[in-house]
Short mmCIF file of C-alpha atoms in Angstrom, two decimals:
data_model
loop_
_atom_site.label_atom_id
_atom_site.label_comp_id
_atom_site.label_asym_id
_atom_site.label_seq_id
_atom_site.Cartn_x
_atom_site.Cartn_y
_atom_site.Cartn_z
CA MET A 1 -18.70 13.85 -21.56
CA ASP A 2 -21.87 11.68 -21.47
CA PRO A 3 -24.68 14.22 -22.23
CA LEU A 4 -26.86 12.83 -19.43
CA ILE A 5 -23.94 13.51 -17.04
CA GLN A 6 -23.70 17.09 -18.52
CA ARG A 7 -27.32 17.67 -17.96
CA GLU A 8 -27.05 16.78 -14.08
CA LEU A 9 -23.77 18.67 -13.99
CA ASP A 10 -25.62 21.96 -15.38
CA ARG A 11 -27.90 21.71 -12.49
CA LEU A 12 -25.25 22.11 -9.79
CA ASP A 13 -23.52 25.23 -8.68
CA PRO A 14 -21.55 26.52 -11.67
CA SER A 15 -19.15 28.52 -9.49
CA VAL A 16 -17.84 25.33 -8.01
CA PRO A 17 -15.37 23.70 -10.77
CA PHE A 18 -15.68 20.20 -12.00
CA ARG A 19 -12.22 19.37 -13.33
CA ALA A 20 -12.85 16.20 -15.34
CA SER A 21 -11.29 14.53 -18.46
CA THR A 22 -12.57 11.73 -20.41
CA ALA A 23 -9.25 10.44 -21.92
CA HIS A 24 -7.13 9.36 -19.09
CA HIS A 25 -5.46 5.87 -18.98
CA HIS A 26 -4.93 4.82 -15.63
CA HIS A 27 -2.10 2.18 -14.53
CA THR A 28 -0.30 1.15 -11.31
CA TRP A 29 3.27 2.59 -10.90
CA ALA A 30 4.49 -0.96 -11.84
CA LYS A 31 1.94 -1.11 -14.78
CA THR A 32 0.80 -4.41 -13.54
CA PHE A 33 -2.90 -3.31 -13.96
CA HIS A 34 -4.43 -0.67 -16.30
CA SER A 35 -7.96 0.73 -16.57
CA ARG A 36 -9.70 3.49 -18.64
CA PRO A 37 -12.21 5.42 -16.14
CA GLU A 38 -15.09 7.04 -17.74
CA LEU A 39 -14.05 10.29 -15.95
CA TYR A 40 -10.74 11.18 -14.19
CA ILE A 41 -11.49 14.11 -11.94
CA ARG A 42 -8.79 16.36 -9.96
CA PRO A 43 -10.60 18.42 -7.46
CA GLN A 44 -8.71 21.39 -5.74
CA SER A 45 -11.30 22.06 -2.93
CA THR A 46 -13.63 20.41 -0.46
CA ALA A 47 -16.59 22.17 -2.38
CA GLU A 48 -15.37 20.41 -5.62
CA ILE A 49 -15.16 17.04 -3.71
CA GLU A 50 -18.66 17.49 -2.51
CA LYS A 51 -19.76 18.20 -6.03
CA ILE A 52 -18.31 15.02 -7.39
CA ILE A 53 -19.93 12.90 -4.80
CA THR A 54 -23.28 14.54 -5.34
CA LEU A 55 -23.01 14.17 -9.13
CA ALA A 56 -21.86 10.55 -8.84
CA ARG A 57 -25.05 9.92 -6.42
CA ARG A 58 -27.22 11.41 -8.96
CA CYS A 59 -25.69 9.67 -11.94
CA ARG A 60 -25.57 6.48 -10.24
CA ARG A 61 -21.63 5.98 -10.61
CA ARG A 62 -18.96 4.43 -8.58
CA LEU A 63 -15.96 6.42 -7.15
CA THR A 64 -12.48 5.35 -6.85
CA THR A 65 -9.78 7.42 -5.20
CA VAL A 66 -6.08 7.27 -6.37
CA GLY A 67 -2.78 8.84 -5.47
CA CYS A 68 0.48 7.58 -7.09
CA GLY A 69 -0.96 4.14 -7.81
CA HIS A 70 2.04 2.47 -6.06
CA SER A 71 -0.02 -0.44 -5.15
CA PRO A 72 0.77 -3.17 -7.54
CA SER A 73 -2.70 -4.64 -7.21
CA ASP A 74 -6.06 -3.89 -9.14
CA LEU A 75 -7.48 -2.05 -5.94
CA THR A 76 -7.58 1.49 -7.94
CA CYS A 77 -8.79 0.11 -11.27
CA THR A 78 -12.12 1.31 -12.41
CA SER A 79 -14.13 1.77 -15.62
CA SER A 80 -16.19 4.54 -13.69
CA TRP A 81 -14.91 7.82 -12.13
CA LEU A 82 -11.31 8.12 -10.83
CA VAL A 83 -10.63 10.80 -8.32
CA ASN A 84 -7.11 12.09 -7.90
CA LEU A 85 -6.27 14.43 -5.04
CA ASP A 86 -3.03 15.59 -6.06
CA GLN A 87 -4.14 19.21 -6.28
CA TYR A 88 -5.89 18.88 -2.92
CA SER A 89 -2.72 19.02 -0.87
CA ASP A 90 -2.31 22.19 1.34
CA ILE A 91 -1.09 22.28 4.94
CA LEU A 92 -3.79 23.91 6.82
CA SER A 93 -2.17 24.49 10.22
CA VAL A 94 0.88 23.72 12.27
CA ASN A 95 0.70 23.66 15.96
CA GLN A 96 4.42 24.40 16.91
CA LYS A 97 3.72 23.50 20.43
CA SER A 98 2.15 20.00 19.99
CA SER A 99 3.72 19.33 16.63
CA VAL A 100 0.27 18.46 15.39
CA VAL A 101 -0.14 19.28 11.57
CA VAL A 102 -3.51 19.41 9.69
CA MET A 103 -3.43 18.98 6.14
CA GLN A 104 -5.65 18.04 3.07
CA SER A 105 -5.56 14.53 2.20
CA GLY A 106 -3.92 14.36 -1.23
CA ILE A 107 -0.51 15.77 -0.12
CA ARG A 108 2.32 13.46 -1.11
CA LEU A 109 4.58 12.23 1.52
CA ARG A 110 7.64 13.75 -0.28
CA ASP A 111 5.81 17.28 -0.18
CA LEU A 112 4.66 16.74 3.38
CA CYS A 113 8.27 16.24 4.66
CA THR A 114 9.59 19.14 2.69
CA GLN A 115 6.86 21.42 4.39
CA LEU A 116 7.54 19.85 7.75
CA ARG A 117 11.20 20.50 7.50
CA SER A 118 10.62 24.18 7.24
CA HIS A 119 8.93 24.12 10.48
CA GLY A 120 11.66 21.94 12.13
CA LEU A 121 9.43 18.89 12.12
CA ALA A 122 9.45 15.43 10.48
CA MET A 123 7.41 12.34 10.05
CA PRO A 124 8.42 10.07 12.80
CA ASN A 125 8.75 6.91 10.49
CA LEU A 126 8.37 6.24 6.78
CA GLY A 127 8.21 3.22 4.53
CA SER A 128 10.63 2.56 1.61
CA ILE A 129 9.27 5.50 -0.45
CA ASN A 130 7.67 8.87 -0.19
CA ASN A 131 5.56 9.02 -3.35
CA GLN A 132 2.22 8.15 -1.87
CA SER A 133 -0.48 10.60 -0.63
CA ILE A 134 -0.78 10.69 3.12
CA ALA A 135 -4.29 9.17 2.90
CA GLY A 136 -3.17 6.48 0.65
CA ALA A 137 -0.39 5.57 2.65
CA PHE A 138 -2.24 4.89 5.99
CA ALA A 139 -5.51 3.58 4.24
CA THR A 140 -3.31 0.69 2.96
CA ALA A 141 -1.57 -0.04 6.26
CA THR A 142 1.83 1.33 5.27
CA HIS A 143 4.68 0.78 7.65
CA GLY A 144 8.35 1.26 8.13
CA SER A 145 10.75 -0.82 9.89
CA SER A 146 11.39 -0.23 13.53
CA ARG A 147 10.40 -2.01 16.68
CA GLN A 148 9.82 1.38 18.16
CA HIS A 149 7.20 2.41 15.58
CA GLY A 150 3.96 0.93 14.21
CA LEU A 151 2.03 1.74 11.28
CA LEU A 152 1.91 5.14 9.72
CA SER A 153 -1.70 5.48 10.84
CA ALA A 154 -0.64 5.32 14.50
CA SER A 155 0.50 9.15 14.02
CA VAL A 156 -3.09 10.01 12.69
CA LYS A 157 -4.83 11.97 15.66
CA ALA A 158 -7.98 12.80 13.65
CA LEU A 159 -9.45 12.84 10.22
CA LYS A 160 -12.36 14.06 8.12
CA ILE A 161 -14.06 11.67 5.55
CA MET A 162 -16.78 12.81 3.16
CA LEU A 163 -19.36 10.01 2.65
CA ALA A 164 -21.53 8.98 -0.01
CA ASN A 165 -24.30 11.29 1.11
CA GLY A 166 -21.94 14.27 0.58
CA ARG A 167 -21.78 15.07 4.28
CA THR A 168 -18.27 15.37 6.02
CA VAL A 169 -17.71 13.47 9.33
CA LEU A 170 -14.88 14.30 11.99
CA CYS A 171 -13.60 11.11 13.63
CA SER A 172 -10.87 10.29 16.07
CA ALA A 173 -10.21 8.05 19.22
CA ASP A 174 -12.66 10.40 20.95
CA GLN A 175 -15.34 10.97 18.35
CA ASN A 176 -17.06 8.33 16.02
CA GLU A 177 -14.20 5.76 17.23
CA ASP A 178 -15.69 2.97 15.15
CA LEU A 179 -15.68 5.11 12.00
CA PHE A 180 -12.04 6.20 12.88
CA ARG A 181 -10.91 2.66 13.27
CA ALA A 182 -12.37 1.81 9.96
CA ALA A 183 -10.96 4.71 8.01
CA LEU A 184 -7.44 4.21 9.32
CA VAL A 185 -7.07 1.34 6.96
CA SER A 186 -9.99 1.83 4.79
CA LEU A 187 -8.89 0.60 1.45
CA GLY A 188 -10.91 3.41 -0.29
CA ALA A 189 -14.27 1.50 0.74
CA LEU A 190 -15.78 4.13 3.01
CA GLY A 191 -15.75 7.63 1.36
CA ILE A 192 -13.09 10.25 0.38
CA ILE A 193 -10.74 11.27 3.33
CA THR A 194 -10.44 15.07 3.01
CA GLU A 195 -8.47 16.11 6.08
CA VAL A 196 -5.93 14.55 8.28
CA SER A 197 -4.41 15.75 11.73
CA PHE A 198 -1.08 14.22 11.99
CA GLN A 199 1.48 13.98 14.96
CA ALA A 200 4.72 15.02 13.69
CA VAL A 201 7.96 15.06 15.55
CA PRO A 202 11.12 17.42 15.83
CA ALA A 203 13.37 17.05 12.76
CA PHE A 204 16.21 14.57 13.02
CA ASP A 205 19.13 13.23 11.09
CA LEU A 206 20.08 9.50 11.04
CA GLU A 207 23.55 7.94 11.10
CA TRP A 208 23.22 4.50 9.41
CA LEU A 209 25.44 1.50 9.02
CA GLN A 210 24.96 -1.11 6.35
CA THR A 211 26.81 -4.51 6.80
CA LEU A 212 26.95 -7.69 4.64
CA SER A 213 26.61 -10.63 7.03
CA PRO A 214 26.14 -14.40 6.78
CA LEU A 215 22.55 -15.63 7.12
CA ASP A 216 23.42 -17.76 9.95
CA LYS A 217 24.55 -14.67 11.87
CA VAL A 218 21.43 -12.78 11.26
CA LEU A 219 19.29 -15.85 12.43
CA SER A 220 21.70 -16.32 15.54
CA ASP A 221 21.13 -12.63 16.56
CA TRP A 222 17.36 -12.71 15.85
CA ASP A 223 16.36 -13.15 19.41
CA LYS A 224 19.21 -11.27 21.05
CA ASP A 225 19.59 -7.49 19.52
CA LEU A 226 19.24 -7.85 15.79
CA TRP A 227 15.90 -5.82 16.00
CA THR A 228 16.61 -3.75 19.05
CA ARG A 229 20.26 -2.48 18.72
CA SER A 230 19.10 0.59 16.88
CA GLU A 231 15.88 2.43 16.21
CA PHE A 232 15.52 1.64 12.77
CA VAL A 233 16.59 -1.76 11.14
CA ARG A 234 15.88 -3.69 8.06
CA VAL A 235 17.45 -6.63 6.33
CA TRP A 236 17.65 -7.79 2.87
CA TRP A 237 18.03 -11.42 2.57
CA LEU A 238 19.98 -13.07 -0.51
CA PRO A 239 18.51 -16.57 -0.46
CA TYR A 240 21.09 -18.18 -2.93
CA SER A 241 24.26 -16.89 -1.35
CA LYS A 242 22.75 -17.32 2.21
CA ARG A 243 23.68 -13.88 3.24
CA ALA A 244 21.98 -10.69 4.27
CA VAL A 245 22.41 -7.01 4.14
CA VAL A 246 21.64 -5.53 7.57
CA TRP A 247 20.82 -1.83 7.62
CA ARG A 248 20.42 0.01 11.12
CA ALA A 249 19.93 3.60 11.76
CA ASP A 250 19.85 5.74 14.92
CA LYS A 251 19.21 9.47 15.48
CA THR A 252 22.33 11.69 15.73
CA SER A 253 23.70 15.24 15.80
CA LYS A 254 26.79 14.46 13.96
CA PRO A 255 27.73 16.41 10.95
CA ARG A 256 26.16 15.04 7.62
CA ARG A 257 28.29 13.03 5.47
CA PRO A 258 27.15 11.07 2.39
CA ALA A 259 27.79 7.47 1.49
CA GLN A 260 30.96 6.62 -0.19
CA HIS A 261 30.62 6.88 -3.88
CA SER A 262 30.42 3.49 -5.93
CA TRP A 263 31.18 3.58 -9.55
CA TYR A 264 28.85 0.54 -9.80
CA GLY A 265 26.02 1.70 -7.54
CA GLY A 266 24.61 4.26 -10.06
CA GLN A 267 23.38 4.05 -13.50
CA ILE A 268 25.88 1.38 -14.50
CA GLY A 269 24.51 -1.01 -11.87
CA TYR A 270 20.90 -0.15 -12.39
CA HIS A 271 21.17 -0.99 -15.98
CA ALA A 272 23.38 -3.97 -15.68
CA TYR A 273 20.91 -5.68 -13.04
CA HIS A 274 17.97 -4.85 -15.48
CA VAL A 275 19.51 -6.39 -18.49
CA LEU A 276 20.52 -9.49 -16.40
CA LEU A 277 17.06 -9.76 -14.88
CA TYR A 278 15.69 -9.73 -18.50
CA LEU A 279 18.08 -12.34 -19.68
CA SER A 280 16.98 -14.60 -16.64
CA GLN A 281 13.37 -14.59 -17.96
CA TYR A 282 14.64 -16.95 -20.70
CA ILE A 283 17.42 -18.66 -18.52
CA PRO A 284 15.98 -18.70 -15.03
CA ARG A 285 18.83 -20.85 -13.71
CA LEU A 286 21.32 -17.95 -14.08
CA LEU A 287 19.44 -16.21 -11.11
CA PRO A 288 21.69 -17.43 -8.36
CA THR A 289 24.78 -16.33 -10.23
CA ILE A 290 23.21 -12.99 -11.04
CA GLU A 291 22.50 -12.67 -7.34
CA TRP A 292 26.11 -13.15 -6.43
CA PHE A 293 27.38 -11.00 -8.98
CA VAL A 294 25.03 -7.98 -8.69
CA PHE A 295 24.94 -7.91 -4.99
CA GLY A 296 28.78 -8.75 -4.49
CA MET A 297 29.32 -5.57 -6.69
CA GLN A 298 27.00 -3.60 -4.87
CA TYR A 299 27.72 -4.66 -1.32
CA GLY A 300 30.93 -6.44 -1.48
CA PHE A 301 31.87 -10.07 -1.85
CA THR A 302 33.14 -10.76 1.69
CA ASP A 303 31.37 -10.67 4.90
CA LYS A 304 31.45 -7.62 6.99
CA SER A 305 31.78 -5.34 4.26
CA SER A 306 29.99 -2.10 5.27
CA ILE A 307 29.17 1.37 4.35
CA THR A 308 27.87 4.21 6.42
CA ALA A 309 26.35 7.77 6.26
CA VAL A 310 24.74 10.70 8.13
CA GLY A 311 21.81 12.35 6.51
CA GLU A 312 18.13 13.80 6.89
CA GLY A 313 16.09 11.25 8.66
CA ASN A 314 13.35 11.32 6.23
CA GLN A 315 15.49 10.94 3.39
CA GLU A 316 17.70 8.24 4.69
CA LEU A 317 14.90 5.86 5.41
CA LEU A 318 13.92 5.62 1.84
CA MET A 319 14.96 3.23 -0.96
CA ASP A 320 15.06 2.80 -4.54
CA CYS A 321 12.42 0.52 -5.73
CA LEU A 322 14.33 0.07 -9.11
CA TYR A 323 12.06 -1.51 -11.64
CA SER A 324 8.36 -2.57 -12.19
CA GLN A 325 7.59 -5.39 -10.06
CA PHE A 326 5.20 -7.83 -8.22
CA VAL A 327 5.05 -7.32 -4.36
CA ASN A 328 3.88 -10.30 -1.98
CA GLU A 329 4.48 -9.08 1.56
CA TRP A 330 3.06 -10.65 4.66
CA ALA A 331 3.06 -9.76 8.25
CA LEU A 332 3.49 -12.44 10.84
CA PRO A 333 4.68 -12.58 14.54
CA LEU A 334 8.40 -11.70 14.75
CA HIS A 335 9.35 -15.02 16.71
CA ARG A 336 8.24 -17.01 13.66
CA GLY A 337 10.78 -15.31 11.39
CA PRO A 338 13.79 -17.72 11.68
CA GLU A 339 11.56 -20.70 10.93
CA ALA A 340 10.08 -18.91 7.87
CA ILE A 341 13.46 -17.85 6.48
CA ARG A 342 15.07 -21.36 7.04
CA ARG A 343 12.02 -23.24 5.45
CA MET A 344 11.97 -20.82 2.49
CA THR A 345 15.68 -21.27 2.08
CA ASP A 346 15.43 -25.07 1.90
CA TRP A 347 12.50 -24.64 -0.59
CA LEU A 348 14.55 -22.29 -2.80
CA HIS A 349 17.38 -24.68 -2.68
CA GLY A 350 15.25 -27.48 -3.76
CA ASP A 351 14.89 -29.32 -0.68
CA GLN A 352 11.05 -29.53 -0.42
CA GLU A 353 11.14 -32.31 2.25
CA ALA A 354 12.94 -29.97 4.68
CA ALA A 355 10.74 -27.02 3.68
CA ARG A 356 7.50 -28.92 4.27
CA ILE A 357 5.91 -26.83 1.62
CA PRO A 358 3.53 -29.08 -0.59
CA VAL A 359 4.56 -27.09 -3.85
CA SER A 360 7.37 -28.35 -6.09
CA PRO A 361 10.46 -26.19 -6.23
CA LYS A 362 11.77 -27.77 -9.37
CA GLY A 363 12.97 -25.28 -12.03
CA ILE A 364 12.03 -22.34 -9.79
CA TYR A 365 14.52 -19.47 -9.47
CA VAL A 366 13.53 -16.18 -8.05
CA HIS A 367 14.76 -12.59 -7.48
CA ALA A 368 16.77 -11.04 -4.76
CA PRO A 369 16.77 -9.61 -2.24
CA ILE A 370 13.67 -10.62 -0.16
CA GLU A 371 13.05 -7.79 2.25
CA VAL A 372 12.67 -8.20 5.89
CA ARG A 373 11.35 -5.55 8.04
CA VAL A 374 9.76 -5.11 11.59
CA SER A 375 7.23 -3.02 13.45
CA ASP A 376 5.38 -3.14 16.84
CA THR A 377 1.81 -2.09 17.06
CA SER A 378 0.91 -3.96 20.19
CA SER A 379 0.41 -0.78 22.32
CA THR A 380 -1.46 0.86 19.46
CA SER A 381 -4.96 2.03 20.63
CA PRO A 382 -7.48 2.33 19.06
CA ARG A 383 -6.35 -0.43 16.57
CA PRO A 384 -7.63 -0.26 12.93
CA TYR A 385 -10.13 -3.05 12.27
CA LEU A 386 -8.03 -4.12 9.07
CA ASP A 387 -4.57 -3.72 10.89
CA ASN A 388 -2.61 -7.03 9.61
CA THR A 389 0.14 -6.76 12.26
CA ASN A 390 0.47 -9.16 15.47
CA PRO A 391 -1.58 -7.47 18.24
CA ASP A 392 0.45 -9.33 20.78
CA GLY A 393 3.93 -8.29 20.14
CA PRO A 394 6.32 -7.40 17.47
CA THR A 395 5.54 -8.00 13.83
CA LEU A 396 7.79 -9.25 11.10
CA TYR A 397 7.21 -8.42 7.41
CA LEU A 398 8.54 -10.60 4.70
CA ASN A 399 8.42 -9.05 1.16
CA ALA A 400 8.85 -11.52 -1.82
CA THR A 401 9.53 -8.99 -4.72
CA LEU A 402 9.66 -10.24 -8.26
CA TYR A 403 10.89 -7.69 -10.79
CA ARG A 404 9.14 -7.18 -14.32
CA PRO A 405 12.24 -6.39 -16.26
CA TYR A 406 11.22 -4.30 -19.23
CA GLY A 407 7.54 -5.14 -18.57
CA THR A 408 7.86 -8.85 -18.87
CA ASP A 409 6.42 -11.15 -16.05
CA PRO A 410 8.69 -13.45 -14.32
CA PRO A 411 7.91 -17.17 -15.38
CA CYS A 412 8.21 -18.38 -11.54
CA ARG A 413 5.54 -16.16 -10.07
CA GLU A 414 2.59 -18.19 -9.61
CA ARG A 415 4.44 -21.30 -8.16
CA TYR A 416 6.78 -19.10 -6.01
CA TYR A 417 3.97 -17.09 -4.44
CA GLU A 418 1.78 -20.32 -4.08
CA ALA A 419 4.71 -21.71 -1.99
CA PHE A 420 5.31 -18.42 -0.13
CA GLU A 421 1.77 -17.93 0.72
CA TYR A 422 1.38 -21.46 2.04
CA LEU A 423 4.19 -20.92 4.45
CA MET A 424 2.92 -17.46 5.58
CA LYS A 425 -0.54 -18.92 6.19
CA GLU A 426 0.86 -21.83 8.18
CA LEU A 427 2.93 -19.58 10.39
CA GLY A 428 -0.10 -17.31 11.25
CA GLY A 429 0.77 -14.48 8.57
CA ARG A 430 -1.71 -11.89 7.05
CA PRO A 431 -0.97 -10.24 3.61
CA HIS A 432 -0.34 -6.65 3.05
CA TRP A 433 -3.50 -5.27 1.67
CA ALA A 434 -2.22 -3.41 -1.03
CA LYS A 435 0.01 -6.20 -2.50
CA ASN A 436 -0.12 -9.20 -4.88
CA PHE A 437 -1.33 -11.97 -2.83
CA GLN A 438 -2.94 -14.59 -5.04
CA THR A 439 -3.88 -17.73 -3.13
CA VAL A 440 -5.79 -15.88 -0.40
CA ALA A 441 -9.58 -16.55 -0.72
CA HIS A 442 -12.35 -14.53 0.71
CA ASP A 443 -12.90 -17.30 3.50
CA ASP A 444 -9.13 -16.92 4.34
CA LEU A 445 -9.35 -13.29 5.13
CA TRP A 446 -12.48 -13.90 7.44
CA SER A 447 -10.85 -16.46 9.22
CA MET A 448 -7.66 -14.36 9.74
CA TYR A 449 -9.67 -11.26 10.77
CA GLY A 450 -12.94 -12.67 12.41
CA ASP A 451 -14.93 -10.11 14.22
CA ARG A 452 -12.83 -7.29 13.02
CA LEU A 453 -13.61 -7.74 9.48
CA ARG A 454 -17.22 -8.26 10.30
CA GLU A 455 -17.28 -4.97 12.11
CA PHE A 456 -15.56 -3.22 9.23
CA VAL A 457 -17.97 -4.38 6.88
CA ARG A 458 -20.87 -3.49 9.14
CA ILE A 459 -19.52 0.13 9.42
CA ARG A 460 -18.70 0.26 5.61
CA ASN A 461 -22.27 -0.82 4.74
CA GLU A 462 -23.97 1.71 7.14
CA VAL A 463 -21.96 4.77 5.65
CA ASP A 464 -22.13 3.63 2.04
CA ALA A 465 -25.39 1.51 1.71
CA GLU A 466 -25.44 1.78 -2.08
CA GLY A 467 -21.76 0.92 -2.58
CA MET A 468 -20.55 4.04 -4.32
CA PHE A 469 -16.98 3.08 -3.14
CA VAL A 470 -17.16 -0.65 -3.80
CA GLY A 471 -15.44 -2.28 -6.75
CA ASP A 472 -14.51 -5.93 -7.72
CA TRP A 473 -11.48 -5.93 -5.32
CA HIS A 474 -13.57 -5.26 -2.38
CA ARG A 475 -16.14 -7.80 -3.31
CA ARG A 476 -13.53 -10.53 -3.84
CA HIS A 477 -11.69 -10.00 -0.60
CA LEU A 478 -13.96 -8.06 2.06
CA LEU A 479 -17.74 -8.53 1.46
CA SER A 480 -19.92 -11.50 2.09
CA ASP A 481 -20.43 -13.94 -0.79
CA THR A 482 -23.99 -14.14 0.21
CA GLU A 483 -24.55 -10.37 0.22
CA LYS A 484 -26.40 -9.12 -2.72
CA PRO A 485 -24.66 -6.54 -4.90
CA MET A 486 -25.16 -2.99 -4.17
CA PRO A 487 -26.83 -0.63 -6.69
CA LEU A 488 -23.55 1.47 -7.42
CA GLU A 489 -21.01 -1.36 -6.77
CA GLU A 490 -18.79 -1.78 -9.84
CA LYS A 491 -18.60 -5.29 -11.15
CA LEU A 492 -15.79 -6.95 -13.03
CA VAL A 493 -16.74 -7.32 -16.67
CA GLY A 494 -13.21 -8.89 -17.80
CA ARG A 495 -9.46 -8.88 -17.81
CA ARG A 496 -7.33 -8.77 -20.98
CA ARG A 497 -3.59 -8.47 -21.57
CA HIS A 498 -2.20 -4.98 -22.04
CA ALA A 499 0.22 -4.67 -25.06
CA GLU A 500 3.06 -3.34 -22.93
CA GLY A 501 2.61 -5.89 -20.05
CA GLY A 502 0.12 -6.17 -17.23
CA TRP A 503 -3.60 -6.61 -17.30
CA ILE A 504 -6.49 -4.19 -18.49
CA VAL A 505 -9.20 -4.36 -15.99
CA GLU A 506 -12.75 -3.62 -17.29
CA GLY A 507 -15.61 -2.93 -14.87
CA MET A 508 -19.22 -2.53 -15.23
CA LYS A 509 -19.88 0.13 -17.82
CA ALA A 510 -21.32 3.27 -16.52
CA ARG A 511 -25.06 3.29 -16.72
CA ASP A 512 -26.83 5.83 -19.04
CA GLY A 513 -28.52 8.39 -17.05
CA LEU A 514 -30.37 7.80 -13.72
CA SER A 515 -31.06 4.24 -12.79
CA ARG A 516 -34.79 4.83 -11.97
CA PRO A 517 -37.35 7.48 -13.30
CA ALA A 518 -36.80 9.71 -10.07
CA SER A 519 -35.29 13.36 -9.98
CA GLU A 520 -31.79 13.75 -8.63
CA GLU A 521 -33.48 15.72 -5.74
CA SER A 522 -35.32 12.57 -4.65
CA PHE A 523 -31.85 10.82 -4.24
CA ASP A 524 -30.67 13.70 -2.06
CA VAL A 525 -33.83 13.33 0.11
CA MET A 526 -33.26 9.77 0.42
CA HIS A 527 -29.62 10.06 1.52
CA GLY A 528 -30.47 12.87 3.77
CA ALA A 529 -32.87 10.62 5.58
CA GLU A 530 -30.45 7.81 5.78
CA THR A 531 -28.05 10.36 7.72
CA GLU A 532 -30.49 11.26 10.10
CA ALA A 533 -31.29 7.61 10.80
CA SER A 534 -27.77 6.74 11.42
CA THR A 535 -26.72 5.90 14.90
CA LEU A 536 -22.95 5.81 14.13
CA LEU A 537 -22.82 9.44 12.88
CA ALA A 538 -25.25 10.69 15.63
CA ALA A 539 -24.68 14.38 16.00
CA ASP A 540 -21.12 14.47 14.39
CA VAL A 541 -22.21 14.90 10.85
CA GLN A 542 -20.79 18.12 9.49
CA SER A 543 -21.79 20.07 6.46
CA GLU A 544 -18.85 20.69 3.96
CA GLY A 545 -16.72 23.65 5.13
CA SER A 546 -17.72 23.33 8.90
CA PRO A 547 -14.77 23.18 11.11
#
């Protein structure tokens, strides 16, 4: 450890552990981005988190919080200090009458579901995976697929967030509402969320039915009952065969029964598809045939092939993400879905004129399936400032996933995503914050969000004026180009290819010692004064450990 950091650490309470290592290699789950933080810190208590923030402030370091790293973007990459809350994951209270559960913010969704089950409770909705931490899931606008549910953050009743001055603030719809709306989709830019009050529901089982259908049938049912016939519905679109797998599920009290076993659906199918995807890196025109073969073996070669099962709700909502991947997902009004799918189908089949997309499809072949999901946040109140969904009705999500077989990048990515994003922008879409959007500029996002993004940035700058929680990703996408860099903001130094695939992201090297000839106590006094002057925090600033 840097001796100057050690000097400042020695001045803090030695009874509060500082669990840091200097040899951590951080990468996203998909290994799309890598970084080497100066320190990797794993606190186990609120006092330890306060110590981390105090030390970072005194040593003039940026802080980044990370959970499972499932976002395939560079959002969590840093060369400064990386904080992982996996060991800060206790359930603090369960109110059996109201089903409100209070927990530490680092708990993974899989562990939360297990503990909720022991109390006869469940999460009301889940995305495709349960590896994320609770705070990371809602801070990136994670969603499931149901018109009866919105974002996961809709179930957050209140939260506590520790700011750059080391103070903890309680916020909810009734208390510090502006900060609450910013923190519900915070993208790690406000502070460290420490505690979450969550509205659980009684535990439930799901009966699901999965059916292979012609794409025309799916589109003809779009405005009828495709999305309302069941509580949970998702679609996997197979663009070359012009078919789709429709999965729908409802709560049930029927006895549990597993899905019928398929000899191909396990390890054989997993490795077969992986090898075929790798082969297609060199012969892309094989991809339409691979789609026909792989998904025919998995789901059937004839329309109306189906499979069904009954199981625990929070397990049946999950799916296997298979391999390393780029993920480019957009939210757009649900009624624009048929046009989006028809035009994208035309483009993928080489008909650029019918698609009306000014990007050549020549020689482009892509991976299947394209995931199609839905939510409805129109009744959500208060809405997160950075909620990317349609505020006036149900939202459609289109997810253009590209696999990276054995760590190799697909040759179609840049042009495919350019075409896909052109269409999404034309149809009024907004990108998922944690995914791999590539043609969206700073001005695009300000146009998409307007006053909501302006308000988010205002609040962000008020609670973290020096940029302790700001990195290059935030500067590129959220902050004003004309705004001066903040003292602790981490700036991009460069990117280089990693030997095993993906990119190594290098940020501004950590500074040696304090940035000015002032004592660490002067920084604490300065931040205390800023807190007193803040009208946002008012009387709701709480010292660490207060209820």
